[in-house]
XYZ file of C-alpha atoms in Angstrom:
428
model
C 10.096 15.739 -23.972
C 6.730 14.885 -25.581
C 5.952 12.807 -28.658
C 3.954 14.038 -31.635
C 0.937 12.206 -30.260
C 1.164 14.192 -27.036
C 2.395 11.380 -24.832
C 5.385 12.159 -22.629
C 8.514 10.235 -23.577
C 10.503 10.849 -20.406
C 10.257 11.900 -16.780
C 12.923 12.919 -14.289
C 13.102 11.021 -11.021
C 13.617 13.193 -7.947
C 14.539 11.692 -4.585
C 14.589 12.822 -0.968
C 17.869 11.648 0.537
C 18.141 10.589 4.168
C 17.326 13.402 6.582
C 16.739 15.968 3.800
C 13.634 18.099 3.353
C 14.232 19.041 -0.304
C 14.685 16.594 -3.188
C 17.481 16.242 -5.720
C 17.232 14.844 -9.222
C 18.453 11.240 -9.346
C 17.961 10.296 -12.980
C 15.631 9.904 -15.916
C 13.098 7.278 -16.933
C 12.478 7.097 -20.666
C 10.067 5.255 -22.925
C 11.812 2.849 -25.282
C 9.556 0.684 -27.431
C 7.274 -1.194 -25.005
C 9.361 -0.629 -21.875
C 10.743 2.174 -19.724
C 14.492 2.387 -19.132
C 16.279 4.313 -16.392
C 19.622 6.092 -16.090
C 21.158 7.950 -13.164
C 22.316 11.515 -13.729
C 26.044 12.263 -13.642
C 25.556 14.889 -10.930
C 23.708 12.397 -8.745
C 26.347 9.702 -9.168
C 28.961 12.262 -8.122
C 27.256 12.914 -4.755
C 28.840 11.434 -1.648
C 25.400 10.801 -0.133
C 23.781 9.248 -3.217
C 21.910 5.997 -2.619
C 20.434 3.565 -5.148
C 16.743 4.115 -5.794
C 16.684 0.423 -4.915
C 19.314 -2.291 -5.189
C 19.839 -4.726 -6.748
C 17.196 -3.558 -9.218
C 18.630 -0.081 -9.868
C 22.291 -0.178 -8.771
C 24.314 3.049 -8.645
C 26.169 3.002 -11.964
C 26.452 4.835 -15.225
C 24.527 3.876 -18.309
C 21.032 2.738 -19.118
C 19.388 0.182 -16.850
C 16.823 -1.952 -18.664
C 14.109 -3.616 -16.551
C 14.410 -7.368 -16.192
C 11.839 -9.140 -18.417
C 8.914 -9.429 -18.156
C 8.905 -6.126 -16.214
C 8.016 -3.137 -18.443
C 9.440 -0.747 -15.821
C 11.601 -1.115 -12.725
C 9.347 -2.120 -9.844
C 10.946 0.451 -7.532
C 9.719 3.187 -9.892
C 6.330 1.543 -10.355
C 5.894 1.539 -6.558
C 5.806 5.344 -6.682
C 3.305 5.465 -9.543
C -0.466 5.520 -8.922
C -2.567 2.407 -8.565
C -6.199 1.788 -9.495
C -7.853 4.726 -7.705
C -5.226 7.282 -8.732
C -5.341 6.114 -12.343
C -9.100 6.358 -12.316
C -8.956 9.968 -11.075
C -6.331 10.956 -13.643
C -8.266 9.351 -16.499
C -11.428 11.072 -15.259
C -9.693 14.456 -15.299
C -8.129 13.952 -18.732
C -11.525 12.944 -20.125
C -12.922 16.251 -18.930
C -14.813 14.686 -16.040
C -17.331 13.089 -18.366
C -19.300 10.060 -17.267
C -17.436 6.959 -18.310
C -14.192 8.897 -18.713
C -12.331 6.323 -16.687
C -12.624 3.924 -19.621
C -9.588 5.728 -21.059
C -7.246 4.269 -18.435
C -5.937 1.619 -20.846
C -5.077 4.335 -23.366
C -2.701 6.122 -20.960
C 0.894 5.095 -20.405
C 3.012 4.919 -17.253
C 4.773 8.234 -17.845
C 1.426 10.016 -18.094
C 0.361 8.588 -14.751
C 3.714 9.497 -13.195
C 3.592 13.104 -14.353
C -0.129 13.667 -13.752
C -0.331 12.208 -10.249
C 0.246 14.102 -7.026
C 3.764 14.766 -5.795
C 3.229 13.687 -2.172
C 3.406 10.060 -3.232
C 4.363 7.016 -1.166
C 8.043 6.792 -0.283
C 10.833 9.199 -1.244
C 10.412 9.617 -5.016
C 8.605 12.025 -7.292
C 8.470 12.492 -11.065
C 8.932 15.799 -12.837
C 9.127 17.066 -16.408
C 12.272 19.058 -15.590
C 15.693 17.983 -14.267
C 16.428 21.493 -12.999
C 13.404 22.845 -11.133
C 11.162 20.920 -8.751
C 7.487 21.974 -8.827
C 5.096 20.039 -6.541
C 1.726 19.316 -8.114
C -0.583 20.043 -5.208
C -1.058 21.761 -1.898
C -1.740 19.824 1.281
C -4.341 21.991 2.971
C -7.563 20.737 1.402
C -10.517 20.067 3.674
C -11.948 16.596 4.136
C -15.305 17.861 2.911
C -13.925 19.011 -0.458
C -11.876 15.857 -0.870
C -14.834 13.640 0.000
C -17.098 15.497 -2.425
C -14.482 15.156 -5.177
C -13.935 11.440 -4.550
C -17.661 10.792 -4.443
C -18.205 12.427 -7.828
C -15.410 10.419 -9.467
C -16.719 7.243 -7.831
C -20.142 7.903 -9.368
C -18.742 8.962 -12.753
C -19.979 12.557 -12.407
C -18.236 15.656 -13.823
C -15.796 17.554 -11.607
C -15.577 21.335 -11.396
C -11.990 22.563 -11.944
C -11.492 23.446 -8.277
C -12.702 20.007 -7.178
C -10.455 18.341 -9.734
C -7.525 20.183 -8.196
C -8.632 19.099 -4.721
C -8.587 15.426 -5.665
C -5.191 15.711 -7.360
C -3.747 15.366 -3.869
C -3.431 11.661 -3.244
C -3.609 10.291 -6.779
C -0.232 8.586 -6.333
C -1.215 6.680 -3.201
C -1.783 2.973 -3.886
C -4.978 0.966 -3.724
C -8.321 0.767 -5.470
C -10.624 2.537 -2.984
C -11.456 6.277 -2.930
C -8.828 8.130 -0.901
C -6.875 11.350 -0.546
C -4.135 12.913 1.572
C -4.497 15.504 4.306
C -2.261 17.256 6.816
C -3.188 18.081 10.394
C -0.462 20.189 11.973
C 2.678 18.081 12.188
C 1.032 14.850 11.011
C 0.100 13.590 7.564
C -2.688 11.101 6.947
C -4.126 8.944 4.189
C -7.894 9.499 4.228
C -10.056 6.591 3.044
C -13.662 7.178 2.047
C -16.655 4.964 1.590
C -17.624 3.948 -1.947
C -20.993 4.045 -3.681
C -20.669 0.282 -4.208
C -20.133 -0.606 -0.521
C -22.668 -3.084 0.854
C -21.466 -2.729 4.458
C -19.374 -0.261 6.465
C -15.994 -0.966 4.868
C -14.365 2.099 6.421
C -15.392 1.140 9.956
C -14.500 -2.509 9.366
C -10.943 -1.587 8.388
C -10.695 0.608 11.486
C -11.814 -2.311 13.653
C -9.285 -4.678 12.052
C -6.413 -2.209 12.398
C -7.244 -1.493 16.037
C -7.533 -5.196 16.832
C -4.193 -5.803 15.121
C -2.588 -3.271 17.422
C -4.165 -4.906 20.478
C -2.918 -8.277 19.245
C 0.647 -6.954 19.376
C 1.308 -6.149 15.716
C 3.236 -3.075 14.610
C 0.525 -1.198 12.702
C -0.021 2.325 11.426
C -2.155 4.359 13.898
C -5.721 4.980 12.714
C -8.681 7.101 13.727
C -12.255 7.632 12.546
C -13.694 11.072 11.814
C -16.879 12.358 10.224
C -17.209 14.598 7.173
C -20.404 15.464 5.323
C -22.232 13.005 7.578
C -20.006 10.105 6.480
C -17.221 8.117 8.097
C -13.630 8.723 7.032
C -10.707 6.536 8.085
C -7.460 8.406 8.724
C -4.234 6.378 8.645
C -1.129 8.134 9.909
C 1.626 8.121 7.300
C 4.797 6.416 8.445
C 6.861 7.512 5.434
C 6.814 11.183 6.490
C 8.519 13.016 9.345
C 8.310 16.729 10.092
C 11.715 18.410 10.210
C 12.769 21.965 10.998
C 12.972 22.863 7.325
C 10.001 20.884 6.053
C 8.953 17.269 5.542
C 11.438 14.414 5.352
C 10.480 11.333 3.324
C 11.417 7.714 3.946
C 12.200 5.557 0.929
C 10.041 2.431 0.609
C 9.663 -0.573 -1.652
C 6.771 -3.012 -1.860
C 7.028 -6.753 -1.364
C 6.284 -7.062 -5.082
C 9.548 -5.203 -5.706
C 11.404 -7.298 -3.137
C 10.191 -10.452 -4.874
C 11.020 -9.093 -8.334
C 7.574 -9.928 -9.671
C 5.618 -8.272 -12.437
C 2.099 -7.231 -11.443
C 0.703 -9.798 -13.851
C 2.532 -12.486 -11.869
C 1.557 -11.181 -8.431
C -0.478 -14.328 -7.784
C 2.836 -16.196 -7.519
C 3.941 -14.096 -4.533
C 4.308 -16.066 -1.308
C 4.934 -15.381 2.358
C 7.626 -18.067 2.363
C 9.569 -16.378 -0.449
C 9.264 -13.059 1.354
C 10.577 -14.735 4.527
C 13.647 -15.896 2.560
C 14.374 -12.269 1.636
C 13.879 -11.124 5.224
C 16.422 -13.680 6.430
C 18.971 -12.569 3.856
C 18.584 -8.793 3.677
C 16.553 -7.288 6.535
C 17.694 -5.681 9.742
C 16.762 -7.701 12.866
C 15.721 -10.734 10.760
C 14.518 -12.943 13.631
C 12.182 -10.291 15.056
C 11.024 -9.318 11.566
C 10.219 -12.921 10.645
C 8.044 -13.318 13.724
C 6.247 -10.052 12.939
C 5.668 -11.139 9.329
C 4.359 -14.512 10.461
C 2.020 -12.795 12.926
C 0.692 -10.536 10.170
C 0.014 -13.577 7.997
C -1.959 -15.360 10.723
C -3.841 -12.183 11.640
C -4.899 -11.679 8.012
C -6.282 -15.225 8.037
C -8.123 -14.645 11.313
C -9.832 -11.411 10.263
C -10.623 -12.316 6.659
C -8.182 -9.910 5.036
C -7.771 -11.785 1.766
C -6.465 -8.642 0.034
C -2.994 -9.233 1.492
C -1.267 -8.983 -1.904
C 2.399 -8.093 -2.306
C 1.813 -4.351 -2.666
C 0.169 -4.399 0.754
C 3.478 -5.310 2.393
C 6.459 -2.962 2.296
C 9.911 -2.203 3.647
C 11.836 0.970 4.350
C 15.004 1.263 2.250
C 17.990 3.318 3.465
C 20.294 2.625 0.542
C 21.884 -0.425 2.140
C 19.345 -2.341 4.231
C 15.644 -3.077 4.584
C 13.308 -2.715 7.573
C 9.672 -3.816 7.661
C 7.220 -0.901 7.699
C 4.234 -0.832 10.038
C 1.312 -2.910 8.755
C -1.373 -1.144 6.702
C -4.433 -1.956 4.583
C -5.664 -4.689 6.932
C -9.159 -4.643 5.501
C -11.460 -7.699 5.850
C -13.038 -8.502 2.506
C -16.653 -9.262 1.712
C -17.363 -12.956 2.180
C -20.541 -14.858 1.444
C -19.492 -18.451 2.120
C -17.073 -20.397 4.255
C -14.257 -20.768 1.719
C -11.569 -18.123 1.295
C -7.998 -17.845 0.030
C -5.237 -15.364 0.730
C -3.811 -13.220 -2.063
C -0.301 -14.457 -1.241
C 0.586 -18.128 -0.984
C 1.055 -19.381 2.573
C 2.812 -22.747 2.260
C 4.139 -24.094 -1.008
C 1.487 -23.397 -3.609
C -1.333 -23.376 -1.039
C -3.156 -20.179 -0.096
C -6.366 -21.418 1.578
C -7.190 -19.216 4.582
C -6.220 -21.701 7.280
C -4.008 -21.451 10.336
C -2.897 -25.049 9.740
C -1.106 -23.907 6.585
C 0.526 -21.084 8.547
C 1.820 -23.568 11.104
C 3.157 -25.782 8.318
C 5.202 -22.805 7.112
C 6.515 -21.855 10.575
C 10.045 -23.167 10.001
C 10.482 -20.712 7.104
C 10.035 -17.960 9.693
C 12.526 -19.586 12.085
C 9.670 -20.466 14.439
C 8.880 -23.738 16.129
C 5.366 -25.018 15.629
C 4.735 -24.429 19.350
C 5.783 -20.778 19.093
C 3.720 -20.311 15.953
C 0.675 -21.816 17.655
C 1.197 -19.522 20.648
C 1.148 -16.490 18.330
C -2.152 -17.634 16.809
C -3.668 -18.293 20.234
C -2.658 -14.841 21.436
C -4.283 -13.234 18.407
C -7.500 -15.226 18.755
C -7.739 -14.174 22.398
C -7.061 -10.522 21.502
C -9.690 -10.494 18.752
C -12.359 -12.200 20.855
C -11.529 -10.250 24.013
C -11.484 -6.807 22.362
C -14.171 -7.270 19.708
C -17.047 -5.535 21.478
C -14.926 -2.678 22.841
C -13.360 -1.866 19.474
C -16.720 -2.131 17.691
C -18.115 0.267 20.291
C -15.213 2.637 19.620
C -16.062 2.525 15.909
C -19.797 2.852 16.633
C -20.285 -0.139 14.375
C -23.954 -1.067 14.018
C -25.408 -4.318 15.320
C -26.206 -5.593 11.819
C -22.591 -5.157 10.677
C -21.301 -6.769 13.875
C -23.460 -9.832 13.346
C -22.509 -9.998 9.683
C -18.749 -9.720 10.323
C -18.355 -11.859 13.433
C -17.452 -15.471 12.614
C -17.675 -14.706 8.895
C -14.737 -12.370 8.297
C -13.501 -12.298 11.894
C -12.652 -15.772 13.274
C -14.263 -17.750 10.480
C -14.490 -21.506 11.114
C -12.300 -22.215 8.077
C -9.315 -20.614 9.799
C -9.413 -23.264 12.537
C -10.015 -26.302 10.345
C -7.748 -29.168 11.361
C -6.714 -27.465 14.600
C -9.909 -27.851 16.611
C -8.153 -29.871 19.347
C -5.199 -27.508 19.659
C -6.899 -24.160 19.018
C -10.585 -24.210 19.976
C -12.907 -21.922 18.071
C -14.059 -19.166 20.452
C -17.729 -18.908 21.269
C -19.970 -15.963 20.617
């Protein structure tokens, strides 16, 4: 249904159930004043294998479910809607590809973004205009060259030819602010991240280095690889929410830490690792192991200068009853000119300064002794220092970038402040 002004007033939520390769309609999200309400369909509620889109936020029951204030829409639905880059692409397309078209983002509502973004979105949901027929909004066989050309033109505010606009449609629902798209290579799906016209250093290679070092430090991370297209570097991150089945692709339901914490995006600065640890203890499978992994991710982010560790950059698989931490992703050291830095999520109490000492002060929240927490940090420091040159060589990272990143983003002095006697700063 569409309003007189042309804005959609509703969208139907389709879901891939566990082990299935085709979706079923779960319910409808509808605009109501300044919020978006949700209701499950009767046919979905009657299914023996129906699961909540996410509980407790959207429990399986009849009737309209209104988002908890101040949320304008249920976070579990917002998780499947596009973020900054996808919204920019959609606004660019709707403006006819004109320079400056992205300024119309604020004029578009959530339902428009849901229905205009690609169908191969994160997790197990999609949004459709119909409750009866499912029509995916893209193919998955575009070349990296076409996708890179499309992303580059949007990034520079240049017009897109219709065929290039269609190429970039694939991936508009994937989160994040940087240029990206989705590709398939045989039985594997990837998120492809591109460089931006505003980059002042090799951001793509730097993220590759951080992700590879995280793996060598013992973290559970999404596999990554670097490829070249049109003479430029492209980072490919293997998708962990997709699995190839005999009849097609199966999708794994996911929710972000922002959803777990029940926070509106405008209040994301209040998100904390300690609050997330409380939820892990109460609701996650294998809570002790998960808490140690989460703590290790927090310390690693501090050690490599990933200050973009906000609550949408942490996620959990959802099977309808329990939660399991996904592999780590988006470990991307941020540009840093001085010594001071703060994490996007609070570390201990209200403090977020990028220091291992704060991480150790929070160790008990993760069911860790201070000695065990310190051992985790020491192991990571040794892994970063011991593998730095080899991983940079693998990425073919230039000498200038290596000098700029080492001891500024990676193993910055601030991280060790107050622990110099217990955790010496490595040389080099």
